[in-house]
């Protein structure tokens, strides 16, 4: 099916480079075209897990908080204690509403003492941040800056990035970053990215230079076998990396998604949703949980939509994202399943829309 | 270019029907696949302007406000006096942030004394409404209900809808609506829709019945020449119907977009953004305005992205949406142009990315 291009959805600064590189499939993310495939799903998986891939993730937009109250607003928005965070450090932190429902799962970068970026998943978190800032009378400007991440992911990524920016990047801890320039292109270099294969993200700070930066990375990566890719559907399921909206529903909380370790419910900092999340935790039993599922032996491509799951004919949730795992050589899925049917070993009946199949609940992360 | 289908973006209840009807191009709107073309742009325009078309606009989601403070929240969110609005009446109303920046331009439906729907353009207005409700301590539930509009647009739409629901629909005033059922499918029937060709929207209240409703409309419309279509790119430019995000930028206000007549800046009701909007109006000169442009004689398909406009080499804004008008038989566009270059007759140099062309500013609406 064709994707229509028009002015309502934005092109990334890397758009022309991705077309030249042979992108075949796009999705739309944060009102921006996001490349998702270059025509070779298994080859792109191998490149990511065995060598190095370059991804246009400009759609991972930044919500910038700038001003006297920037740190105060970041802390109100994020369900994690940010008080010890220093300039140059990033943290993965759920953002929730007043009822504890997850709104986003950004990486939060402290760019300067009075400047923070929330590097966001799909959604108008910009509006949420503006609402809170204005309602609380905070002295902070909330904007979307001209910043567009380019990801370099895979076991060879460090060598590629070091050859571009120097060996200092080898000392970056996970989610930490530093400012740099290459050929007069301003970037932040961060050790981060939406895979568990290791890698970096270059936060491009000048949208006019996207194709230039892409080509510099391609040239630097050529000795290491670099090639184009995209956030990898199979690898992220295998690695249990959350895909906001794919894995989530409107009213689920980070606790249900297994993100409790990224929250600071017992700290004395105040953030939106804290009371609701503490109450849910203290009740003991969650209404549902994100779990793994091992599917039966039928071939499993990506599911086009969530598949309803049932036990004894009663709805118990849904399969969110299914694939044939290359690493585990079996069909697996992430599923949001109502308790008590989230117990490992539970057998689910799954309605794929073109027939029923079965699956067995497993704990996350997946293991061999 | 192919569109990737996956569980992060939702299928409409009409999805299978649109595929069966031959949809060729989709976009993504409110995290939902939106059909935009069935392969025949001129034929679909003629069907809309001369007969009747059926559109899947389920992506026009509803933000439901329900509870004691539903009316109070609706009024806070909308820059228009809603006090005289009665059950069964809808109003087009800009929603702005505290600085008067437009966040959305919904039709606001008073469904019941304590239940309002904002029928929204693309964006997470759900989160905005929840933020305001929670920060102000209002007694209101804010949710996205199971409601999916299906549009029937064109000069024959009234006959089609009357044949389905009865002649009472002929008495509906613009934006008014009533509850109805057909074959046990619950809907609201509203005289509305994103064209100036006349028409109705059926607000389907049971997502399981989408294909059934689609087929009932097709059958009722068959004697009137009905066929599939989508929000029409050419007709909406000719008619100067706002496309949020296509025609707008992050910091523009409804005044700049020519929506002043839909706001109540001189009423004594309080709403978010009122002070900022009054201040902008009272300053007299707007920083920019949405204007018409008559382009030179080169062929003009839809622009894939905004085209920068300049005067004497200085940037003055951008062409937002261009087309070859069938009605006026000339290339036209909507443009957001900085004052004082918004004056009719101003000649713009336009960078299309594949060459420069010229255009002349005109007032809106377009005339022969």
XYZ file of C-alpha atoms in Angstrom:
736
model
C 0.000 0.000 0.000
C 1.321 3.430 -0.906
C 2.138 6.137 1.604
C 0.948 9.601 0.560
C 3.431 12.438 0.966
C 2.181 15.885 1.827
C 2.976 18.939 3.907
C 1.065 17.811 7.033
C 3.776 15.269 7.859
C 7.378 16.467 7.992
C 10.413 15.125 6.193
C 13.485 14.356 8.266
C 16.749 16.206 7.545
C 18.009 12.783 6.407
C 15.014 12.134 4.126
C 16.780 12.551 0.783
C 19.687 10.404 1.997
C 17.364 7.578 3.025
C 15.639 7.659 -0.354
C 19.030 7.544 -2.072
C 19.954 4.605 0.179
C 16.931 2.657 -1.029
C 14.343 2.933 1.737
C 11.279 0.880 0.770
C 8.875 1.329 3.708
C 8.000 4.248 5.940
C 5.828 4.697 8.961
C 4.812 8.024 10.509
C 6.068 8.920 13.975
C 5.686 12.240 15.729
C 4.181 13.652 12.530
C 7.364 12.805 10.628
C 8.158 10.140 8.023
C 10.198 7.381 9.656
C 12.061 4.836 7.498
C 11.356 1.318 8.772
C 12.712 -0.974 6.038
C 15.155 -1.021 3.144
C 13.697 -4.171 1.623
C 15.770 -6.833 3.411
C 14.437 -7.597 6.917
C 16.845 -10.458 7.676
C 19.857 -8.687 6.158
C 19.097 -5.558 8.166
C 18.832 -7.649 11.332
C 22.223 -9.283 10.607
C 23.825 -5.924 9.902
C 22.588 -4.597 13.239
C 23.606 -7.636 15.288
C 26.902 -8.454 13.528
C 28.270 -5.172 12.122
C 26.823 -1.653 12.163
C 23.766 0.131 10.809
C 22.807 3.779 10.286
C 19.237 4.773 11.182
C 17.268 7.955 10.512
C 15.555 8.495 13.857
C 14.982 12.229 13.465
C 11.363 11.514 14.418
C 12.624 11.008 17.976
C 11.960 14.695 18.608
C 13.203 16.716 21.552
C 11.037 18.612 24.012
C 13.376 21.317 25.273
C 12.912 22.841 28.721
C 14.963 26.018 29.048
C 15.087 28.548 31.841
C 15.281 29.026 35.571
C 12.674 26.351 36.274
C 13.800 23.837 33.644
C 15.082 21.345 36.216
C 11.958 21.746 38.324
C 9.719 21.038 35.333
C 11.813 18.047 34.214
C 11.436 16.591 37.694
C 7.680 17.193 37.784
C 7.268 15.424 34.451
C 9.544 12.437 35.033
C 8.743 9.594 37.441
C 12.404 9.276 38.390
C 14.673 11.151 40.768
C 16.742 13.487 38.574
C 18.406 15.437 41.395
C 21.830 13.859 41.024
C 21.836 14.054 37.236
C 24.715 16.135 35.869
C 25.306 17.968 32.610
C 26.279 15.382 30.018
C 24.172 12.630 31.540
C 20.983 11.084 30.204
C 18.422 8.934 31.983
C 15.572 6.788 30.739
C 12.474 7.913 32.623
C 8.760 7.228 32.243
C 6.470 10.269 32.015
C 3.021 9.722 33.486
C -0.174 11.654 33.949
C -1.798 12.373 37.312
C -3.330 8.895 37.392
C -0.009 7.197 36.662
C -0.896 6.362 33.047
C 2.221 6.341 30.872
C 2.437 9.212 28.363
C 5.911 8.578 27.082
C 9.244 6.912 27.891
C 11.892 9.465 26.891
C 15.594 9.607 27.493
C 16.056 12.795 29.523
C 19.244 14.704 28.716
C 20.637 17.389 30.963
C 22.192 19.517 28.233
C 23.093 22.441 30.466
C 22.270 23.601 33.983
C 19.141 25.349 32.667
C 18.475 23.287 29.545
C 16.969 19.777 29.430
C 15.795 17.674 26.512
C 13.204 14.938 26.639
C 14.013 12.723 23.655
C 10.565 11.349 23.081
C 8.540 8.459 21.755
C 5.487 9.157 19.597
C 3.149 11.760 21.102
C 2.590 15.444 21.758
C 4.536 15.558 25.000
C 5.376 19.141 24.008
C 1.761 20.105 24.782
C 1.755 18.166 28.043
C 4.914 19.945 29.204
C 3.505 23.333 28.190
C 0.279 22.672 30.064
C 2.066 21.781 33.285
C 4.537 24.674 32.994
C 1.783 27.225 32.406
C -0.641 25.882 34.999
C 2.099 25.920 37.656
C 3.465 29.303 36.627
C 6.992 28.016 36.028
C 9.670 30.200 34.472
C 10.612 27.922 31.605
C 10.388 27.977 27.798
C 9.115 24.715 26.325
C 9.902 24.225 22.654
C 10.894 21.749 19.972
C 14.445 22.690 18.965
C 16.139 21.983 15.630
C 17.610 18.669 16.801
C 17.414 15.398 14.847
C 19.010 12.165 16.074
C 20.878 9.834 13.735
C 21.540 6.396 15.230
C 24.616 4.258 14.643
C 23.897 0.835 16.098
C 25.669 -2.498 16.271
C 28.881 -4.056 17.616
C 31.061 -1.985 15.253
C 29.332 1.300 16.066
C 31.941 2.372 18.604
C 34.765 2.011 16.094
C 32.832 4.045 13.531
C 32.016 6.848 15.942
C 35.543 6.892 17.407
C 36.983 7.250 13.907
C 34.780 10.312 13.406
C 35.017 12.048 16.778
C 38.009 10.569 18.614
C 38.595 7.961 21.275
C 36.956 10.025 24.026
C 33.614 8.621 22.917
C 34.823 5.147 24.021
C 34.712 6.369 27.612
C 31.099 7.524 27.471
C 28.897 5.603 29.858
C 25.456 4.447 28.739
C 23.124 7.428 28.088
C 25.970 9.945 28.629
C 26.841 12.392 25.898
C 29.182 15.166 24.853
C 29.146 18.056 22.388
C 31.226 17.797 19.235
C 31.604 19.114 15.711
C 32.551 17.451 12.472
C 33.027 19.476 9.283
C 31.328 22.376 11.075
C 28.262 20.248 11.818
C 27.249 20.647 15.484
C 26.130 17.477 17.263
C 25.798 15.855 20.648
C 27.352 12.371 20.656
C 25.446 10.043 22.974
C 25.946 6.395 23.832
C 22.355 5.299 23.365
C 19.886 3.915 20.862
C 16.880 1.662 20.575
C 18.701 -1.675 20.360
C 20.696 -3.851 22.709
C 23.533 -4.238 20.201
C 25.433 -1.202 21.490
C 25.660 2.074 19.696
C 25.474 5.811 19.590
C 23.119 8.569 18.583
C 24.304 11.787 16.976
C 21.932 14.573 17.953
C 22.274 16.805 14.896
C 21.798 20.466 15.882
C 21.415 21.950 12.410
C 18.675 20.493 10.223
C 20.282 21.858 7.061
C 23.206 19.463 7.449
C 21.373 16.127 7.634
C 22.537 14.662 4.348
C 26.094 15.846 5.006
C 26.153 14.086 8.383
C 24.599 10.912 6.954
C 27.270 10.780 4.250
C 30.092 11.332 6.749
C 28.823 8.412 8.826
C 28.496 6.203 5.763
C 32.073 7.000 4.729
C 33.438 6.381 8.218
C 31.497 3.141 8.503
C 32.410 1.728 5.132
C 35.459 -0.238 6.427
C 33.168 -1.729 9.091
C 30.429 -2.861 6.724
C 27.923 -0.137 7.556
C 24.615 0.018 5.739
C 21.190 1.559 6.142
C 18.684 0.225 8.616
C 15.911 1.289 10.939
C 14.649 0.635 14.444
C 14.532 -3.143 14.157
C 11.216 -4.801 14.754
C 12.649 -8.254 15.535
C 15.646 -7.215 17.631
C 13.618 -4.931 19.856
C 11.077 -7.672 20.613
C 13.888 -10.128 21.397
C 15.479 -7.476 23.635
C 12.185 -6.407 25.263
C 12.621 -2.725 24.407
C 9.330 -0.931 24.880
C 7.563 0.490 21.839
C 5.187 3.102 23.194
C 1.695 2.725 21.673
C 2.570 -0.656 20.095
C 3.016 -2.335 23.483
C 0.799 -0.006 25.490
C -2.843 0.953 25.779
C -4.318 4.247 26.931
C -4.630 3.439 30.616
C -1.595 1.332 31.409
C 1.108 2.281 33.864
C 4.882 1.801 33.835
C 4.508 -0.774 36.611
C 2.363 -2.938 34.353
C 5.022 -2.561 31.642
C 7.830 -3.750 33.895
C 9.444 -0.310 34.148
C 9.382 -0.093 37.938
C 13.192 -0.004 38.152
C 13.232 3.267 36.200
C 11.015 5.050 38.717
C 11.705 6.588 42.125
C 8.472 5.885 43.958
C 10.182 5.835 47.362
C 12.221 9.006 46.956
C 11.117 12.276 48.499
C 10.933 14.119 45.175
C 7.537 15.125 43.873
C 6.456 14.213 40.353
C 3.160 13.876 38.544
C 1.540 10.495 39.002
C 3.576 9.516 42.073
C 0.637 9.002 44.412
C -1.285 6.933 41.891
C 1.739 4.781 41.092
C 2.555 4.215 44.754
C -1.037 3.218 45.389
C -0.989 0.766 42.506
C 2.263 -0.737 43.721
C 1.035 -0.981 47.285
C -2.100 -2.808 46.220
C 0.236 -5.654 45.272
C -1.649 -7.143 42.361
C -1.422 -5.351 39.017
C -4.473 -5.501 36.731
C -2.312 -6.612 33.780
C 1.327 -7.117 32.824
C 3.508 -7.000 29.751
C 4.751 -10.555 29.292
C 6.502 -12.685 26.726
C 4.640 -15.264 24.687
C 6.057 -18.218 22.787
C 3.761 -18.797 19.863
C 2.985 -22.121 18.212
C 5.014 -23.219 15.210
C 3.118 -21.390 12.500
C 5.078 -18.797 10.503
C 4.907 -15.393 12.187
C 5.497 -12.173 10.334
C 4.946 -8.828 12.012
C 1.316 -8.535 13.118
C -0.491 -5.644 11.438
C -2.616 -4.991 14.511
C -2.906 -6.280 18.095
C -4.291 -9.811 18.261
C -6.956 -10.417 20.940
C -6.032 -13.157 23.406
C -8.453 -15.297 25.369
C -8.510 -18.127 27.894
C -11.488 -20.483 27.877
C -13.269 -18.054 25.577
C -12.852 -15.054 27.904
C -10.824 -12.019 26.729
C -7.596 -11.610 28.724
C -5.695 -8.963 26.759
C -3.804 -8.851 23.502
C -0.651 -9.814 21.652
C 0.993 -6.475 20.965
C 3.965 -7.350 18.731
C 4.846 -10.730 17.230
C 7.747 -11.888 15.082
C 9.822 -14.902 14.191
C 12.870 -14.484 16.404
C 16.129 -15.014 14.539
C 18.109 -15.211 17.757
C 15.854 -17.770 19.449
C 14.694 -19.400 16.206
C 11.089 -19.494 17.303
C 7.971 -17.309 17.048
C 7.745 -14.897 19.988
C 5.620 -11.952 21.009
C 5.107 -9.269 23.605
C 1.625 -9.300 25.111
C -0.384 -7.258 27.573
C -2.235 -9.871 29.629
C -4.722 -9.456 32.468
C -3.825 -11.019 35.792
C -3.965 -13.814 36.807
C -3.517 -15.065 33.233
C -0.055 -13.455 33.105
C 1.386 -16.444 34.968
C 4.093 -18.256 32.967
C 2.742 -21.397 31.383
C -0.730 -19.995 30.761
C -1.984 -21.077 27.348
C -3.610 -18.322 25.290
C -5.957 -18.603 22.343
C -5.018 -15.885 19.894
C -7.290 -14.429 17.222
C -5.105 -13.319 14.328
C -8.031 -12.241 12.183
C -7.225 -15.054 9.766
C -7.523 -17.930 12.193
C -6.817 -18.865 15.783
C -3.463 -19.993 17.123
C -2.041 -20.713 20.532
C 0.731 -19.252 22.638
C 2.275 -19.824 26.055
C 3.056 -17.005 28.485
C 6.734 -16.651 29.496
C 8.630 -14.230 31.695
C 10.646 -11.383 30.207
C 13.363 -11.057 29.099
C 13.202 -13.927 26.652
C 15.817 -16.635 27.124
C 17.005 -19.546 25.021
C 6.812 4.358 -1.436
C 5.293 1.660 0.730
C 3.558 2.277 4.024
C 4.496 -0.234 6.728
C 1.614 -1.696 8.750
C 2.161 -2.590 12.364
C 0.499 -2.514 15.762
C 1.761 0.969 16.744
C -0.694 2.622 14.365
C -4.357 1.641 14.598
C -6.683 0.410 11.893
C -10.019 2.129 11.536
C -13.234 0.132 11.987
C -13.738 0.774 8.249
C -10.242 -0.425 7.306
C -11.204 -3.696 5.638
C -13.999 -1.952 3.728
C -11.636 0.689 2.378
C -9.192 -1.977 1.219
C -12.028 -3.822 -0.481
C -13.057 -0.528 -2.110
C -9.620 -0.126 -3.634
C -7.813 2.420 -1.457
C -4.359 3.069 -2.952
C -2.789 5.644 -0.593
C -2.864 6.137 3.140
C -1.524 8.750 5.479
C -1.354 8.473 9.278
C -3.505 10.767 11.413
C -3.985 10.579 15.151
C -1.969 7.349 15.162
C -4.467 5.766 12.774
C -4.265 4.828 9.088
C -6.252 7.370 7.060
C -7.200 6.608 3.446
C -6.360 9.595 1.242
C -6.729 8.281 -2.319
C -8.403 5.540 -4.312
C -6.214 6.067 -7.373
C -8.284 8.677 -9.247
C -7.715 12.216 -7.907
C -9.836 14.010 -10.506
C -12.602 11.406 -10.442
C -12.769 11.594 -6.659
C -12.976 15.379 -6.838
C -15.851 15.157 -9.357
C -17.678 12.597 -7.246
C -17.453 14.913 -4.222
C -18.501 18.079 -6.056
C -21.156 16.575 -8.360
C -22.565 13.505 -6.565
C -21.658 11.920 -3.240
C -18.649 10.250 -1.670
C -18.067 8.055 1.401
C -14.968 8.778 3.487
C -13.350 6.830 6.319
C -12.539 9.615 8.781
C -12.399 7.434 11.891
C -9.041 9.096 12.581
C -11.019 12.192 13.556
C -11.012 10.916 17.132
C -13.177 12.195 19.969
C -11.924 13.586 23.256
C -14.829 12.940 25.604
C -15.410 15.129 28.660
C -17.882 13.491 31.024
C -18.982 14.532 34.473
C -20.112 17.413 36.618
C -17.410 19.733 35.297
C -17.544 18.655 31.651
C -19.049 21.948 30.489
C -16.582 23.938 32.561
C -13.648 22.082 31.050
C -15.002 22.410 27.499
C -15.260 26.152 28.024
C -11.742 26.403 29.448
C -10.324 24.554 26.454
C -12.244 26.293 23.676
C -11.667 29.913 22.624
C -15.369 30.387 21.955
C -18.357 31.121 24.154
C -20.163 27.792 24.592
C -22.691 28.945 27.201
C -25.686 28.988 24.878
C -24.827 25.668 23.243
C -27.558 23.064 23.669
C -27.611 19.274 23.521
C -27.571 18.281 19.870
C -25.561 21.278 18.762
C -21.952 21.375 17.562
C -19.627 24.341 17.194
C -16.307 24.776 15.438
C -13.914 26.196 18.020
C -10.145 26.736 18.125
C -8.301 25.274 21.114
C -5.244 27.265 22.168
C -2.532 27.088 24.767
C -1.862 29.770 27.362
C 0.057 31.845 24.815
C -2.725 31.655 22.254
C -0.928 29.147 20.026
C -3.419 26.905 18.237
C -3.421 23.275 19.411
C -6.376 22.049 17.452
C -9.549 23.139 15.664
C -12.210 20.636 16.715
C -15.930 20.572 16.263
C -17.284 20.583 19.811
C -20.421 18.485 20.298
C -22.657 18.806 23.331
C -23.794 15.194 23.458
C -25.574 15.451 26.786
C -25.750 17.929 29.649
C -22.664 16.341 31.219
C -21.016 14.856 28.127
C -19.077 16.768 25.468
C -16.972 15.549 22.563
C -14.141 17.415 20.907
C -13.925 15.936 17.418
C -10.281 16.620 16.780
C -7.638 17.264 14.176
C -4.282 15.482 14.445
C -2.722 15.719 17.909
C -2.847 14.441 21.473
C -5.489 16.866 22.667
C -6.540 14.062 25.028
C -3.385 14.692 27.062
C -3.878 18.466 26.993
C -7.420 18.106 28.313
C -6.290 15.684 31.014
C -3.519 18.039 32.119
C -5.889 20.984 32.486
C -8.577 18.917 34.213
C -6.135 17.468 36.736
C -4.224 20.674 37.412
C -7.495 22.537 38.071
C -9.017 19.745 40.129
C -12.093 19.427 37.921
C -14.594 16.631 38.392
C -14.541 15.244 34.874
C -13.441 12.036 33.149
C -11.430 12.647 29.974
C -11.264 9.689 27.615
C -11.271 8.569 24.004
C -14.571 6.751 23.490
C -15.323 4.073 20.899
C -16.569 6.579 18.309
C -15.489 6.634 14.651
C -16.879 9.134 12.131
C -17.823 8.114 8.610
C -18.354 11.052 6.266
C -20.897 11.258 3.459
C -20.101 14.350 1.432
C -21.400 15.970 -1.725
C -24.599 17.492 -3.144
C -26.414 14.133 -3.026
C -25.374 13.342 0.547
C -28.622 14.593 2.064
C -30.714 12.280 -0.102
C -28.535 9.318 0.827
C -28.669 10.014 4.551
C -32.415 10.758 4.472
C -33.033 7.435 2.752
C -31.201 5.727 5.602
C -32.459 7.639 8.628
C -35.563 9.556 7.573
C -36.411 13.083 6.506
C -35.752 14.565 9.945
C -32.083 14.797 9.000
C -33.049 17.362 6.324
C -33.952 19.770 9.115
C -30.586 19.540 10.866
C -28.760 22.846 10.895
C -25.040 22.951 10.197
C -23.043 21.176 12.957
C -26.237 19.962 14.661
C -26.767 16.261 15.220
C -29.139 13.622 16.528
C -28.905 10.063 17.793
C -30.142 7.254 15.589
C -29.844 3.547 14.907
C -29.785 1.542 11.739
C -29.773 -2.258 11.790
C -28.926 -2.025 15.508
C -25.867 0.116 14.783
C -25.805 3.139 17.111
C -24.720 6.445 15.546
C -24.982 10.171 15.871
C -26.010 11.767 12.570
C -24.408 15.192 12.163
C -24.615 17.740 9.364
C -20.903 18.388 9.057
C -17.749 17.326 7.270
C -14.485 18.659 5.918
C -15.761 19.942 2.571
C -17.944 22.787 1.394
C -20.032 20.497 -0.802
C -22.569 19.749 1.938
C -22.815 16.518 3.783
C -23.086 14.515 6.953
C -20.952 12.558 9.345
C -22.141 9.370 11.016
C -20.462 9.082 14.410
C -20.357 5.298 14.738
C -20.631 4.309 18.423
C -19.633 0.638 18.095
C -16.279 -0.071 16.456
C -17.268 -3.674 15.720
C -19.857 -2.506 13.188
C -17.704 -0.369 10.883
C -17.856 -2.552 7.792
C -21.588 -3.076 8.290
C -22.202 0.667 8.413
C -19.968 1.307 5.407
C -21.883 -1.256 3.366
C -25.253 0.181 4.381
C -24.141 3.624 3.200
C -22.822 2.214 -0.061
C -26.116 0.446 -0.710
C -28.171 3.542 0.114
C -25.930 5.714 -2.037
C -25.838 3.461 -5.062
C -28.807 5.158 -6.809
C -27.045 8.500 -6.266
C -23.692 7.468 -7.706
C -21.837 7.096 -4.420
C -18.248 5.907 -4.392
C -15.246 5.920 -2.101
C -13.229 9.030 -1.460
C -11.257 10.830 1.202
C -10.785 14.296 2.625
C -10.099 16.034 -0.670
C -6.823 17.849 -1.015
C -7.932 20.095 -3.886
C -11.435 20.920 -2.706
C -10.303 21.890 0.762
C -7.685 24.303 -0.601
C -10.253 25.848 -2.950
C -12.665 26.153 -0.014
C -10.022 27.409 2.448
C -10.716 24.724 5.045
C -7.893 24.637 7.565
C -5.661 21.572 7.711
C -4.045 21.685 11.131
C -0.259 21.064 10.890
C -0.288 21.361 7.068
C -1.293 25.038 7.179
C 0.045 25.832 10.622
C 3.374 26.066 12.426
C 4.072 25.524 16.113
C 3.626 29.099 17.279
C 0.802 30.458 15.170
C -2.512 31.677 16.510
C -6.075 31.393 15.205
C -6.020 35.127 14.456
C -3.146 34.620 12.043
C -5.118 31.789 10.434
C -8.195 33.935 9.844
C -10.265 32.151 12.500
C -11.120 35.250 14.512
C -14.851 34.890 13.798
C -14.872 31.536 15.631
C -13.560 33.034 18.861
C -15.226 35.024 21.638
C -12.452 37.371 22.689
C -14.894 40.061 23.887
C -17.178 37.796 25.880
C -16.909 37.548 29.648
C -16.194 33.814 29.640
C -12.760 32.647 30.659
C -10.779 30.292 28.453
C -7.121 29.367 28.065
C -5.223 31.738 25.813
C -7.783 34.545 25.981
C -5.423 37.196 27.358
C -2.701 36.381 24.849
C -5.141 36.416 21.942
C -6.726 39.694 23.026
C -3.271 41.223 23.336
C -2.328 40.063 19.856
C -5.547 41.407 18.408
C -5.183 44.728 20.221
C -1.667 45.204 18.898
C -3.315 45.564 15.486
C -0.618 44.122 13.268
C -0.283 40.341 13.124
C 3.210 38.883 12.608
C 1.962 36.675 9.743
C -1.240 35.652 8.008
C -2.627 32.688 6.128
C -3.239 33.975 2.607
C -4.035 32.675 -0.836
C -1.426 32.533 -3.559
C -1.954 32.293 -7.288
C 1.027 30.408 -8.655
C 2.590 30.828 -12.075
C 1.493 28.600 -14.925
C 3.717 25.604 -14.233
C 1.947 22.317 -13.449
C 1.264 21.991 -9.722
C 0.711 18.677 -8.036
C 0.404 18.436 -4.270
C 3.593 19.708 -2.641
C 5.352 17.051 -0.584
C 6.598 19.593 1.926
C 6.202 23.318 2.633
C 7.956 25.472 0.052
C 9.966 28.417 1.455
C 8.861 31.789 0.101
C 11.013 34.893 -0.188
C 10.850 38.490 -1.360
C 14.038 40.091 -2.660
C 15.983 37.138 -1.290
C 14.632 37.490 2.258
C 12.556 34.664 3.792
C 8.914 35.710 4.319
C 7.196 32.413 5.176
C 6.119 29.342 3.257
C 3.665 27.858 0.829
C 1.787 25.333 2.940
C -0.436 23.495 0.431
C -0.473 23.862 -3.357
C -2.613 22.260 -6.042
C -4.002 22.784 -9.493
C -7.518 24.010 -8.797
C -10.138 22.275 -10.896
C -12.789 24.813 -9.971
C -10.680 27.887 -10.799
C -8.588 26.149 -13.457
C -5.343 27.612 -12.177
C -2.574 26.689 -9.733
C -3.367 27.957 -6.231
C -1.947 27.576 -2.754
C -2.425 28.451 0.889
C 0.581 30.210 2.391
C 1.661 31.507 5.771
C 3.306 34.843 4.979
C 4.973 37.356 7.293
C 3.543 40.856 7.356
C 3.823 43.180 5.508
C 4.381 40.747 2.635
C 0.868 39.350 3.136
C -0.561 42.274 1.159
C -2.466 41.153 -1.964
C -0.366 41.628 -5.067
C 2.952 40.842 -3.371
C 5.098 38.699 -5.642
C 6.766 35.745 -3.914
C 9.772 33.709 -5.023
C 9.074 30.106 -4.119
C 11.699 27.402 -3.635
C 10.127 24.078 -4.597
C 13.308 22.111 -4.034
C 13.469 21.421 -7.779
C 13.572 25.013 -8.979
C 12.173 28.417 -8.193
C 8.776 29.695 -9.290
C 6.713 32.747 -8.585
C 3.357 33.412 -6.981
C 1.137 36.382 -6.192
C -0.570 36.877 -2.826
C -4.393 37.049 -2.903
C -7.053 37.386 -0.239
C -9.029 34.380 0.978
C -11.426 32.917 0.088
C -10.302 32.359 -3.474
C -12.584 33.835 -6.147
C -12.889 33.368 -9.876
